[in-house]
CSV table of C-alpha atoms and ligand atoms in Angstrom, one decimal:
chain,number,residue,atom,x,y,z
A,1,MET,CA,3.7,-129.9,1.0
A,2,GLN,CA,4.9,-126.6,-0.5
A,3,ILE,CA,2.3,-123.8,-0.1
A,4,ASN,CA,2.8,-121.2,-2.8
A,5,ARG,CA,-0.6,-119.5,-2.8
A,6,VAL,CA,-3.4,-119.3,-0.3
A,7,ALA,CA,-7.0,-118.1,-0.2
A,8,VAL,CA,-8.7,-116.5,2.7
A,9,VAL,CA,-12.5,-116.7,2.7
A,10,GLY,CA,-14.2,-113.9,4.7
A,11,ALA,CA,-12.5,-110.5,4.7
A,12,GLY,CA,-13.8,-109.4,8.1
A,13,THR,CA,-11.8,-108.7,11.3
A,14,MET,CA,-10.0,-112.0,11.2
A,15,GLY,CA,-9.8,-112.7,7.4
A,16,SER,CA,-8.2,-109.3,6.7
A,17,SER,CA,-5.6,-109.5,9.4
A,18,ILE,CA,-4.8,-113.2,8.5
A,19,ALA,CA,-4.2,-111.9,4.9
A,20,VAL,CA,-1.7,-109.4,6.3
A,21,ALA,CA,0.1,-112.2,8.1
A,22,PHE,CA,0.5,-114.0,4.8
A,23,ILE,CA,1.6,-111.1,2.6
A,24,ALA,CA,4.1,-110.0,5.3
A,25,LYS,CA,5.9,-113.3,4.5
A,26,GLY,CA,5.6,-112.9,0.8
A,27,ILE,CA,2.8,-115.4,0.3
A,28,PRO,CA,0.2,-114.3,-2.3
A,29,VAL,CA,-3.4,-114.2,-1.0
A,30,LEU,CA,-6.7,-114.6,-2.9
A,31,LEU,CA,-9.2,-112.9,-0.6
A,32,LYS,CA,-12.9,-113.6,-1.0
A,33,ASP,CA,-16.1,-112.2,0.5
A,34,ILE,CA,-19.7,-112.3,-0.4
A,35,ASP,CA,-20.0,-109.0,-2.3
A,36,GLN,CA,-17.8,-106.0,-3.4
A,37,ALA,CA,-18.8,-103.9,-0.4
A,38,GLN,CA,-17.5,-106.6,2.0
A,39,VAL,CA,-14.4,-107.1,-0.1
A,40,ASP,CA,-13.7,-103.3,-0.1
A,41,LYS,CA,-14.1,-103.2,3.7
A,42,GLY,CA,-11.5,-106.0,4.0
A,43,LEU,CA,-9.1,-104.3,1.6
A,44,ALA,CA,-9.5,-101.0,3.5
A,45,ASN,CA,-8.6,-102.8,6.7
A,46,ILE,CA,-5.5,-104.3,5.1
A,47,ASP,CA,-4.5,-100.8,3.9
A,48,ARG,CA,-4.9,-99.4,7.4
A,49,LEU,CA,-2.8,-102.2,8.9
A,50,LEU,CA,-0.1,-101.7,6.3
A,51,LYS,CA,-0.2,-98.0,6.8
A,52,SER,CA,0.3,-98.4,10.6
A,53,ARG,CA,3.4,-100.6,9.7
A,54,VAL,CA,4.7,-97.8,7.4
A,55,ASP,CA,4.1,-95.3,10.3
A,56,LYS,CA,6.3,-97.5,12.5
A,57,GLY,CA,9.1,-97.6,10.0
A,58,MET,CA,8.4,-100.1,7.3
A,59,PRO,CA,9.5,-98.7,3.8
A,60,LYS,CA,6.5,-97.6,1.8
A,61,LYS,CA,7.9,-99.6,-1.2
A,62,GLU,CA,7.8,-102.8,0.9
A,63,ALA,CA,4.2,-102.1,2.0
A,64,ASP,CA,3.2,-101.5,-1.7
A,65,ALA,CA,4.9,-104.8,-2.7
A,66,GLN,CA,3.0,-106.7,0.0
A,67,ARG,CA,-0.3,-105.0,-0.9
A,68,ALA,CA,0.2,-106.1,-4.5
A,69,LEU,CA,0.1,-109.7,-3.3
A,70,VAL,CA,-3.6,-109.5,-2.4
A,71,GLU,CA,-6.1,-110.3,-5.0
A,72,ALA,CA,-9.7,-109.7,-4.0
A,73,THR,CA,-12.7,-111.6,-5.4
A,74,THR,CA,-16.3,-112.4,-4.8
A,75,GLU,CA,-16.1,-115.6,-6.8
A,76,TYR,CA,-14.7,-119.1,-6.3
A,77,SER,CA,-13.6,-119.4,-10.0
A,78,ARG,CA,-9.9,-118.8,-9.2
A,79,PHE,CA,-9.8,-121.2,-6.2
A,80,SER,CA,-8.3,-124.0,-8.4
A,81,GLU,CA,-5.0,-122.1,-8.2
A,82,VAL,CA,-4.6,-122.2,-4.4
A,83,ASP,CA,-2.9,-124.8,-2.2
A,84,PHE,CA,-4.3,-123.9,1.1
A,85,VAL,CA,-7.6,-122.1,2.1
A,86,ILE,CA,-8.2,-120.4,5.4
A,87,GLU,CA,-11.9,-120.0,6.1
A,88,ALA,CA,-12.8,-117.0,8.4
A,89,VAL,CA,-16.5,-116.4,7.7
A,90,ALA,CA,-19.1,-115.8,10.4
A,91,GLU,CA,-19.3,-118.3,13.2
A,92,ASN,CA,-22.4,-120.0,11.9
A,93,ILE,CA,-22.5,-123.7,11.0
A,94,ASP,CA,-24.9,-123.2,8.1
A,95,ILE,CA,-22.8,-120.5,6.5
A,96,LYS,CA,-19.6,-122.6,7.0
A,97,LYS,CA,-21.4,-125.6,5.5
A,98,LYS,CA,-22.1,-123.7,2.3
A,99,VAL,CA,-18.6,-122.3,2.1
A,100,PHE,CA,-16.9,-125.7,2.6
A,101,GLU,CA,-19.2,-127.3,0.0
A,102,SER,CA,-18.2,-124.7,-2.5
A,103,LEU,CA,-14.5,-125.0,-1.6
A,104,ASP,CA,-14.7,-128.7,-2.1
A,105,GLU,CA,-16.2,-128.1,-5.5
A,106,TYR,CA,-13.9,-125.5,-6.8
A,107,CYS,CA,-10.5,-126.3,-5.3
A,108,ASN,CA,-7.9,-128.7,-6.5
A,109,VAL,CA,-8.2,-132.2,-4.9
A,110,ASP,CA,-4.9,-131.7,-3.1
A,111,ALA,CA,-5.8,-128.4,-1.5
A,112,ILE,CA,-6.0,-128.2,2.3
A,113,PHE,CA,-8.7,-126.3,4.1
A,114,GLY,CA,-8.1,-124.6,7.5
A,115,SER,CA,-11.0,-123.3,9.5
A,116,ASN,CA,-10.5,-120.3,11.9
A,117,THR,CA,-13.6,-121.3,13.8
A,118,SER,CA,-13.5,-120.5,17.6
A,119,SER,CA,-16.1,-123.0,18.7
A,120,LEU,CA,-17.5,-125.2,15.9
A,121,SER,CA,-16.5,-128.8,15.4
A,122,ILE,CA,-13.6,-129.4,13.0
A,123,THR,CA,-14.9,-132.9,12.5
A,124,GLN,CA,-18.3,-131.6,11.5
A,125,ILE,CA,-16.8,-129.0,9.2
A,126,GLY,CA,-14.7,-131.7,7.6
A,127,SER,CA,-17.9,-133.8,7.0
A,128,PHE,CA,-19.2,-131.0,4.6
A,129,THR,CA,-16.5,-132.0,2.1
A,130,ARG,CA,-15.3,-135.2,0.4
A,131,ARG,CA,-11.8,-134.5,1.8
A,132,ALA,CA,-12.2,-134.6,5.6
A,133,ASP,CA,-8.6,-135.8,5.8
A,134,LYS,CA,-7.6,-132.4,4.4
A,135,VAL,CA,-9.6,-130.3,6.8
A,136,VAL,CA,-8.0,-128.9,9.9
A,137,GLY,CA,-8.7,-126.2,12.5
A,138,MET,CA,-6.3,-123.2,12.3
A,139,HIS,CA,-7.3,-121.0,15.1
A,140,PHE,CA,-5.6,-117.6,15.0
A,141,PHE,CA,-5.8,-115.0,17.7
A,142,ASN,CA,-7.0,-111.4,17.3
A,143,PRO,CA,-5.3,-109.4,15.8
A,144,ALA,CA,-4.0,-112.3,13.6
A,145,HIS,CA,-1.1,-110.3,12.0
A,146,LEU,CA,0.3,-109.6,15.5
A,147,MET,CA,-0.6,-112.4,17.8
A,148,LYS,CA,2.1,-115.1,17.9
A,149,LEU,CA,-0.1,-118.2,18.3
A,150,VAL,CA,-2.0,-120.5,16.0
A,151,GLU,CA,-3.8,-123.6,17.4
A,152,VAL,CA,-3.8,-126.4,14.9
A,153,ILE,CA,-6.7,-128.7,15.5
A,154,PRO,CA,-7.2,-132.0,13.7
A,155,GLY,CA,-10.7,-133.4,13.3
A,156,LEU,CA,-11.4,-137.1,13.7
A,157,GLU,CA,-10.5,-137.7,10.0
A,158,THR,CA,-7.7,-135.2,9.5
A,159,SER,CA,-4.5,-136.9,8.2
A,160,PRO,CA,-1.1,-136.5,9.9
A,161,GLU,CA,0.2,-134.9,6.7
A,162,THR,CA,-2.5,-132.2,6.8
A,163,VAL,CA,-1.6,-131.4,10.4
A,164,GLN,CA,2.1,-131.3,9.5
A,165,THR,CA,1.4,-128.9,6.6
A,166,ALA,CA,-0.8,-126.7,8.8
A,167,ILE,CA,1.9,-126.5,11.5
A,168,ALA,CA,4.6,-125.7,8.9
A,169,LEU,CA,2.4,-123.0,7.4
A,170,GLY,CA,1.8,-121.5,10.8
A,171,GLN,CA,5.5,-121.6,11.5
A,172,SER,CA,6.3,-120.0,8.2
A,173,LEU,CA,4.1,-117.0,9.4
A,174,GLY,CA,6.5,-116.7,12.3
A,175,LYS,CA,4.0,-118.1,14.7
A,176,LEU,CA,4.0,-120.7,17.4
A,177,ALA,CA,1.9,-123.4,15.9
A,178,VAL,CA,0.6,-125.8,18.5
A,179,ARG,CA,-1.3,-129.0,17.9
A,180,VAL,CA,-4.5,-129.0,20.0
A,181,GLU,CA,-7.0,-131.9,20.1
A,182,GLU,CA,-10.6,-131.0,19.4
A,183,CYS,CA,-12.5,-129.8,22.4
A,184,ALA,CA,-14.9,-127.0,23.1
A,185,SER,CA,-13.1,-123.6,22.9
A,186,PHE,CA,-9.8,-125.5,22.2
A,187,LEU,CA,-6.9,-125.0,24.6
A,188,VAL,CA,-6.3,-121.3,25.2
A,189,ASN,CA,-9.9,-120.0,25.3
A,190,ARG,CA,-10.9,-122.9,27.4
A,191,LEU,CA,-8.4,-121.9,30.1
A,192,LEU,CA,-9.0,-118.2,29.6
A,193,GLY,CA,-12.8,-118.8,30.2
A,194,ARG,CA,-12.2,-120.3,33.6
A,195,TYR,CA,-10.1,-117.3,34.7
A,196,MET,CA,-12.4,-114.7,33.2
A,197,ASN,CA,-15.4,-116.3,35.0
A,198,GLU,CA,-13.6,-116.5,38.3
A,199,ALA,CA,-12.9,-112.7,38.2
A,200,LEU,CA,-16.7,-112.1,37.9
A,201,TRP,CA,-17.4,-114.4,40.9
A,202,CYS,CA,-14.9,-112.4,42.9
A,203,LEU,CA,-16.5,-109.2,42.0
A,204,LEU,CA,-20.0,-110.5,42.7
A,205,GLU,CA,-18.9,-111.9,46.0
A,206,GLY,CA,-17.5,-108.5,46.9
A,207,VAL,CA,-14.1,-109.8,48.0
A,208,ALA,CA,-12.4,-107.3,45.7
A,209,ASP,CA,-13.4,-104.3,43.5
A,210,ILE,CA,-13.0,-103.9,39.8
A,211,GLU,CA,-9.6,-102.2,39.8
A,212,THR,CA,-8.2,-104.5,42.6
A,213,ILE,CA,-9.0,-107.6,40.5
A,214,ASP,CA,-7.5,-106.2,37.4
A,215,LYS,CA,-4.4,-105.0,39.1
A,216,ALA,CA,-3.9,-108.3,40.9
A,217,ALA,CA,-4.1,-110.2,37.6
A,218,CYS,CA,-1.6,-107.8,35.9
A,219,ASP,CA,0.8,-107.9,38.8
A,220,PHE,CA,0.7,-111.7,38.8
A,221,ALA,CA,1.0,-112.6,35.2
A,222,MET,CA,-1.3,-110.8,32.7
A,223,PRO,CA,-0.8,-107.9,30.3
A,224,ILE,CA,-4.4,-106.8,30.9
A,225,GLY,CA,-6.8,-107.5,33.7
A,226,PRO,CA,-9.8,-109.8,33.1
A,227,LEU,CA,-12.5,-107.1,33.5
A,228,ALA,CA,-10.7,-104.6,31.2
A,229,LEU,CA,-10.3,-107.5,28.7
A,230,ARG,CA,-14.0,-108.3,29.0
A,231,ASP,CA,-14.8,-104.6,28.2
A,232,MET,CA,-12.6,-104.8,25.2
A,233,ASN,CA,-14.2,-108.0,23.8
A,234,GLY,CA,-17.8,-107.1,24.8
A,235,ALA,CA,-20.0,-108.6,27.5
A,236,ASP,CA,-22.3,-110.0,24.9
A,237,ILE,CA,-19.5,-112.0,23.2
A,238,GLY,CA,-18.4,-113.1,26.7
A,239,LEU,CA,-21.8,-114.3,27.7
A,240,ALA,CA,-22.3,-116.3,24.5
A,241,VAL,CA,-18.9,-118.0,25.0
A,242,ALA,CA,-19.6,-118.6,28.7
A,243,LYS,CA,-22.9,-120.2,27.9
A,244,PHE,CA,-21.3,-122.4,25.2
A,245,ASN,CA,-18.6,-123.6,27.7
A,246,PHE,CA,-21.2,-124.3,30.3
A,247,GLN,CA,-23.2,-126.3,27.9
A,248,GLU,CA,-20.2,-128.3,26.8
A,249,TYR,CA,-18.3,-128.7,30.2
A,250,GLY,CA,-21.0,-128.4,32.8
A,251,GLU,CA,-21.1,-126.9,36.3
A,252,ARG,CA,-17.5,-125.7,36.7
A,253,PHE,CA,-18.1,-123.3,33.8
A,254,ALA,CA,-21.4,-122.0,35.1
A,255,PRO,CA,-21.6,-118.4,33.9
A,256,CYS,CA,-21.5,-115.8,36.7
A,257,PRO,CA,-24.8,-113.9,36.5
A,258,VAL,CA,-23.1,-110.5,36.5
A,259,LEU,CA,-22.5,-110.9,32.7
A,260,GLU,CA,-26.1,-111.6,31.9
A,261,ALA,CA,-27.2,-108.6,34.0
A,262,MET,CA,-24.7,-106.4,32.1
A,263,VAL,CA,-26.0,-107.6,28.7
A,264,GLU,CA,-29.6,-106.9,29.8
A,265,LYS,CA,-28.6,-103.3,30.6
A,266,GLN,CA,-26.6,-103.1,27.4
A,267,MET,CA,-23.5,-102.3,29.4
A,268,LEU,CA,-21.3,-104.2,26.9
A,269,GLY,CA,-17.9,-102.5,27.5
A,270,GLN,CA,-16.0,-100.3,25.1
A,271,LYS,CA,-18.5,-100.7,22.3
A,272,THR,CA,-21.3,-99.0,24.4
A,273,MET,CA,-18.7,-96.8,26.2
A,274,GLY,CA,-19.6,-98.4,29.5
A,275,GLY,CA,-18.9,-101.8,31.1
A,276,PHE,CA,-16.9,-102.5,34.2
A,277,TYR,CA,-15.1,-99.3,33.4
A,278,ALA,CA,-16.4,-95.9,32.3
A,279,TYR,CA,-14.9,-94.5,29.2
A,280,ASP,CA,-14.1,-90.9,28.2
A,281,LYS,CA,-16.4,-90.0,25.3
A,282,GLU,CA,-13.8,-88.0,23.4
A,283,THR,CA,-10.6,-90.1,23.9
A,284,ARG,CA,-12.5,-93.4,24.3
A,285,LYS,CA,-10.0,-94.2,27.0
A,286,ARG,CA,-10.7,-95.9,30.3
A,287,ALA,CA,-11.9,-93.4,33.0
A,288,GLY,CA,-12.0,-95.4,36.2
A,289,ALA,CA,-14.4,-98.0,37.4
A,290,ASN,CA,-18.0,-97.5,36.2
A,291,PRO,CA,-20.3,-96.3,39.0
A,292,ALA,CA,-23.2,-98.0,37.3
A,293,MET,CA,-21.8,-101.4,38.1
A,294,ALA,CA,-22.8,-100.9,41.8
A,295,GLU,CA,-26.5,-101.2,40.8
A,296,ILE,CA,-25.8,-104.3,38.7
A,297,LEU,CA,-24.0,-106.0,41.5
A,298,ASN,CA,-26.7,-105.1,44.0
A,299,THR,CA,-29.4,-106.5,41.8
A,300,VAL,CA,-27.6,-109.8,41.2
A,301,ARG,CA,-26.4,-110.3,44.7
A,302,ASN,CA,-29.0,-112.5,46.4
A,303,GLY,CA,-26.9,-114.6,48.7
A,304,SER,CA,-26.5,-117.5,46.2
A,305,HIS,CA,-23.0,-116.2,45.4
A,306,LYS,CA,-21.8,-116.7,48.9
A,307,SER,CA,-19.2,-119.4,49.7
A,308,LYS,CA,-20.6,-122.6,51.1
A,309,ASP,CA,-19.9,-121.8,54.8
A,310,GLY,CA,-20.8,-118.1,54.3
A,311,LYS,CA,-17.2,-117.1,54.8
A,312,ALA,CA,-15.3,-116.0,51.7
A,313,ILE,CA,-11.6,-116.6,51.5
A,314,GLU,CA,-9.6,-113.4,51.5
A,315,PHE,CA,-8.9,-112.3,47.9
A,316,LYS,CA,-5.5,-113.0,46.5
A,317,ALA,CA,-4.4,-113.0,42.8
A,318,GLU,CA,-4.1,-116.8,43.0
A,319,ARG,CA,-7.9,-117.1,43.3
A,320,LEU,CA,-8.1,-116.0,39.6
A,321,PHE,CA,-5.5,-118.4,38.4
A,322,LEU,CA,-6.3,-121.6,40.4
A,323,PRO,CA,-9.3,-122.5,38.1
A,324,MET,CA,-7.0,-121.9,35.1
A,325,ILE,CA,-4.3,-124.2,36.6
A,326,ASN,CA,-6.8,-126.8,37.4
A,327,GLU,CA,-8.3,-126.7,33.9
A,328,ALA,CA,-4.7,-127.0,32.5
A,329,PHE,CA,-4.3,-130.3,34.4
A,330,LEU,CA,-7.7,-131.5,33.1
A,331,CYS,CA,-6.4,-130.7,29.6
A,332,LEU,CA,-3.2,-132.6,30.2
A,333,GLN,CA,-5.3,-135.5,31.5
A,334,GLU,CA,-7.4,-135.4,28.3
A,335,ARG,CA,-4.2,-135.1,26.2
A,336,ILE,CA,-5.5,-131.9,24.6
A,337,CYS,CA,-1.9,-130.9,24.0
A,338,ALA,CA,1.6,-132.0,24.8
A,339,PRO,CA,2.6,-130.8,28.3
A,340,GLU,CA,5.6,-128.9,27.0
A,341,ASP,CA,3.3,-126.9,24.6
A,342,LEU,CA,0.8,-125.8,27.2
A,343,ASP,CA,2.5,-122.8,28.8
A,344,PRO,CA,4.1,-121.5,25.6
A,345,ALA,CA,0.6,-121.6,23.9
A,346,LEU,CA,-0.9,-119.6,26.8
A,347,CYS,CA,2.0,-117.1,26.8
A,348,ALA,CA,1.8,-116.6,23.1
A,349,GLY,CA,-2.0,-116.6,22.9
A,350,LEU,CA,-2.7,-114.3,25.9
A,351,GLY,CA,0.6,-112.6,26.5
A,352,MET,CA,0.9,-114.2,30.0
A,353,ARG,CA,4.4,-113.8,31.6
A,354,THR,CA,4.1,-117.2,33.3
A,355,GLY,CA,2.0,-120.1,32.1
A,356,PRO,CA,-0.4,-122.0,34.4
A,357,LEU,CA,1.9,-125.0,34.7
A,358,ALA,CA,4.9,-122.9,35.7
A,359,MET,CA,2.7,-121.1,38.2
A,360,ALA,CA,1.7,-124.5,39.7
A,361,THR,CA,5.3,-125.7,40.0
A,362,GLN,CA,6.4,-122.3,41.4
A,363,MET,CA,3.7,-122.5,44.1
A,364,GLY,CA,4.7,-126.2,44.7
A,365,LEU,CA,2.3,-128.8,43.4
A,366,ASP,CA,1.3,-129.9,46.9
A,367,ASN,CA,0.6,-126.3,48.0
A,368,CYS,CA,-1.3,-125.6,44.7
A,369,LEU,CA,-3.5,-128.7,45.4
A,370,GLN,CA,-4.1,-127.6,49.0
A,371,GLN,CA,-5.2,-124.2,47.8
A,372,ILE,CA,-7.5,-125.7,45.2
A,373,GLU,CA,-9.0,-128.0,47.8
A,374,ALA,CA,-9.6,-125.1,50.2
A,375,HIS,CA,-11.4,-123.2,47.5
A,376,PHE,CA,-13.4,-126.4,46.6
A,377,GLU,CA,-14.5,-126.6,50.2
A,378,ALA,CA,-15.6,-122.9,50.1
A,379,TYR,CA,-16.9,-122.5,46.6
A,380,GLY,CA,-17.7,-126.0,45.3
A,381,GLU,CA,-17.6,-127.4,41.8
A,382,ARG,CA,-15.5,-124.7,40.1
A,383,PHE,CA,-12.5,-125.9,42.2
A,384,ARG,CA,-13.0,-129.7,42.2
A,385,PRO,CA,-9.3,-130.7,42.0
A,386,ALA,CA,-8.2,-132.3,38.7
A,387,PRO,CA,-7.4,-136.0,39.3
A,388,LEU,CA,-4.1,-135.6,37.4
A,389,LEU,CA,-2.9,-132.9,39.8
A,390,LYS,CA,-3.7,-135.2,42.7
A,391,ARG,CA,-1.7,-138.0,41.1
A,392,TYR,CA,1.3,-135.7,40.6
A,393,VAL,CA,1.1,-134.8,44.3
A,394,TRP,CA,0.6,-138.4,45.5
A,395,GLY,CA,3.5,-139.4,43.2
A,396,LYS,CA,5.7,-136.7,44.8
A,397,ARG,CA,6.4,-135.2,41.4
A,398,THR,CA,7.6,-131.6,41.5
A,399,THR,CA,7.8,-131.0,37.7
A,400,ILE,CA,5.3,-131.5,35.0
A,401,SER,CA,6.1,-133.6,31.9
B,1,NAD,P1,-16.5,-110.8,10.9
B,1,NAD,O1,-18.0,-110.7,11.0
B,1,NAD,O2,-15.6,-109.7,11.2
B,1,NAD,O3,-16.2,-111.3,9.3
B,1,NAD,C1,-16.8,-112.4,8.7
B,1,NAD,C2,-16.7,-112.1,7.2
B,1,NAD,O4,-17.2,-113.2,6.5
B,1,NAD,C3,-17.6,-110.9,6.8
B,1,NAD,O5,-16.9,-110.0,6.0
B,1,NAD,C4,-18.7,-111.6,5.9
B,1,NAD,O6,-19.2,-110.8,4.9
B,1,NAD,C5,-17.9,-112.8,5.4
B,1,NAD,N1,-18.8,-113.9,4.9
B,1,NAD,C6,-19.9,-114.3,5.4
B,1,NAD,N2,-20.4,-115.3,4.6
B,1,NAD,C7,-19.5,-115.5,3.6
B,1,NAD,C8,-19.4,-116.4,2.5
B,1,NAD,N3,-20.3,-117.3,2.3
B,1,NAD,N4,-18.3,-116.3,1.7
B,1,NAD,C9,-17.4,-115.4,2.0
B,1,NAD,N5,-17.4,-114.5,3.0
B,1,NAD,C10,-18.4,-114.6,3.8
B,1,NAD,O7,-16.0,-112.1,11.7
B,1,NAD,P2,-14.6,-112.4,12.4
B,1,NAD,O8,-14.6,-111.8,13.7
B,1,NAD,O9,-13.6,-112.1,11.4
B,1,NAD,O10,-14.7,-114.0,12.6
B,1,NAD,C11,-14.5,-114.9,11.5
B,1,NAD,C12,-14.2,-116.3,12.1
B,1,NAD,O11,-13.1,-116.2,12.9
B,1,NAD,C13,-15.3,-116.8,13.0
B,1,NAD,O12,-15.4,-118.2,12.8
B,1,NAD,C14,-14.9,-116.5,14.4
B,1,NAD,O13,-15.4,-117.4,15.4
B,1,NAD,C15,-13.4,-116.7,14.2
B,1,NAD,N6,-12.5,-116.0,15.2
B,1,NAD,C16,-12.8,-114.7,15.6
B,1,NAD,C17,-11.9,-114.1,16.4
B,1,NAD,C18,-12.2,-112.6,16.9
B,1,NAD,O14,-11.6,-112.2,17.9
B,1,NAD,N7,-13.0,-111.9,16.1
B,1,NAD,C19,-10.8,-114.8,17.0
B,1,NAD,C20,-10.5,-116.1,16.5
B,1,NAD,C21,-11.4,-116.7,15.7
C-alpha cells in the first residue's frame, strides 16, 4: 500500500520528532494535538530540530521545504485524507481509547493506525476500533528522528498486509523496522530492563561503585552506562517501567529497591539535577558520582541484597549483560522476533556495539551457560538459565539461528 500522507496524533516529545522523521523523507504530516498551545509547543520543537539540522549543514531552503510539509490541527476533520496515522498521545489506556475511537470514525476505511505505545496492548488498542486488522504497534525510540529502530508489533487481529505496510513505512524513513510479537515492553526495552536492574543490584550489593559500573558497561558494549542512562530518563520513569515488568514477568524482574528510595527522596536524575551523579548547576553536565547516594544505599542495605551464600561474585562487566543474554534466549524461545533480527534491533535501538547473542557466542555458549548457572547459584531467580540456552549447549550448537 502506497503511503502518501500521514497524520501524527500527539505533538509531544515523540510526536514532534516522529513528524520530523517523516518530513525529512518528503512525506507530508498532519499533526494533531488537543489545543493550540500543545500544537504550538510541538511546532516549536519541530523548528528547533530543523534548526539544529541547519546548524549542522542542511541548507535553510531544504529545512523550509520540509517545514512546509507539516500542517497542524486540533481537529479530526481532515483525517479522511491520510493513509496512515501514528498515535503518540500520553501512555494512558483511556486517552488512547478515545483517540482510536475518533480515528476510526474520521479516517478512511483503508487507513492504517500505528500506535507508539511503550507498554499498552496493541490487541486491546485494536479492539477500540472496527478495524483491528489495520491496527499495529509502531514503537519508535527517543529521539525518533535520529534513532534507527522501529519495532513493528502486530496485535492478535492485525493482518499480514498491515504489518508489511508498517515495516515498509519504517524502512522508507531509513530505519531498521523489526517485527516483534506482542509482549510486555516489547523486545528492546524488555532486554534493557534486565540489564538496567542488574546494575542497581550490583550497586546495592557494593560489588562496584557508580562510575565503575558505568565504565564497565561502556568498555564492554554500551554507548552510555546504565546509571548515567537512568539519570537521563529519570528514576521515576525507571521505577514505573520496572514495576510494570515485574507485574508482567514476575520475580526475575523484581525492581531493585534503590530506585524506589531515590524516587522517595526525589533524586530523579538530570531533571532534579541529582541522581546517581551530581550535576553542575550552570552547565547541567555530570559532575562526578553523587555523594548523596551513600545515604540512600545505607538506608536500603539491610542484608536482603546479599548473595545466597553471603559471598558475592567479583564484579565483571559480564554480570550486567548475563541477564540480558538470558532474556534474549527467553525471547527466542517465545518467538518474539526472528533470531537474525535480535542483535540488529538491540544495536539500532540502544547503540550497542555487540548484541546479546553475539556476546553469548563470543563467550562460548557453554561458558555463557556456566556463568549464568554460577550467578543463579549465588543470586537466585534473576539468573535462572533460559531452557533454550541449555538446549543449545546440550545440542553442542556454537551458533544461534
Ligand atoms: P508527551 O507527554 O511528551 O506527549 C503527549 C502529547 O499527546 C501531548 O502533547 C498531549 O497534549 C497530547 N495528547 C494527549 N491527549 C491527546 C488527544 N486526545 N489528542 C491529541 N493529542 C493528545 O508524551 P511522549 O513522551 O511523546 O509519549 C507519547 C507516547 O509515546 C506514549 O505512548 C509513550 O509511551 C510513547 N513513547 C515514549 C517514548 C519516550 O522516550 N518519551 C519512547 C517511546 C514511546
